Short mmCIF file of C-alpha atoms and ligand atoms in Angstrom, two decimals:
data_model
loop_
_atom_site.label_atom_id
_atom_site.label_comp_id
_atom_site.label_asym_id
_atom_site.label_seq_id
_atom_site.Cartn_x
_atom_site.Cartn_y
_atom_site.Cartn_z
CA MET A 135 62.32 103.26 81.58
CA GLU A 136 65.61 101.48 82.56
CA PRO A 137 67.84 104.20 82.01
CA ASP A 138 71.30 101.82 83.20
CA ASP A 139 70.25 98.92 81.27
CA GLU A 140 72.66 98.76 78.28
CA PRO A 141 74.55 95.87 77.25
CA GLY A 142 78.38 96.18 78.62
CA GLY A 143 77.73 99.70 79.30
CA ASP A 144 79.48 101.00 82.66
CA PRO A 145 78.30 105.34 83.07
CA VAL A 146 80.38 105.56 86.02
CA CYS A 147 83.77 104.24 84.15
CA TRP A 148 83.45 106.72 81.53
CA ALA A 149 82.08 109.62 83.70
CA ALA A 150 85.69 109.74 85.33
CA ARG A 151 87.20 110.23 82.02
CA VAL A 152 84.77 113.68 81.89
CA CYS A 153 87.43 116.84 82.21
CA PRO A 154 85.94 118.66 85.23
CA GLU A 155 86.73 121.88 83.93
CA CYS A 156 85.70 121.79 80.21
CA GLY A 157 83.57 118.62 80.30
CA ALA A 158 86.13 116.93 77.27
CA PHE A 159 86.61 113.38 77.02
CA ALA A 160 89.97 112.30 78.13
CA GLU A 161 91.19 109.67 75.90
CA ALA A 162 93.48 107.89 78.46
CA GLU A 163 92.77 106.04 82.03
CA PRO A 164 92.77 108.75 84.73
CA PRO A 165 94.76 109.85 86.23
CA THR A 166 95.93 112.06 82.93
CA ARG A 167 95.55 115.51 81.42
CA CYS A 168 92.86 117.06 79.37
CA ALA A 169 94.12 117.55 75.80
CA ARG A 170 91.72 119.88 75.41
CA CYS A 171 92.40 122.74 78.27
CA GLY A 172 95.29 120.73 79.90
CA ALA A 173 93.30 120.00 83.26
CA GLU A 174 94.71 117.21 85.44
CA ILE A 175 92.17 114.24 85.40
CA PRO A 176 92.31 112.62 88.86
CA ALA A 177 91.92 108.76 89.22
CA SER A 178 88.49 108.41 91.70
ZN1 ZN B 922 89.71 120.15 79.86
#
């Protein structure tokens, strides 16, 4: 198994967009605000 072998995929990139409060996926690049719960999603 090679978990990080997706072409063009970068798990770190999308993981930074996940809301720390509710786990929703942000539509915009951090820093932004969660569309579901309004929590701030800081740039990492
Ligand atoms: Zn949220």
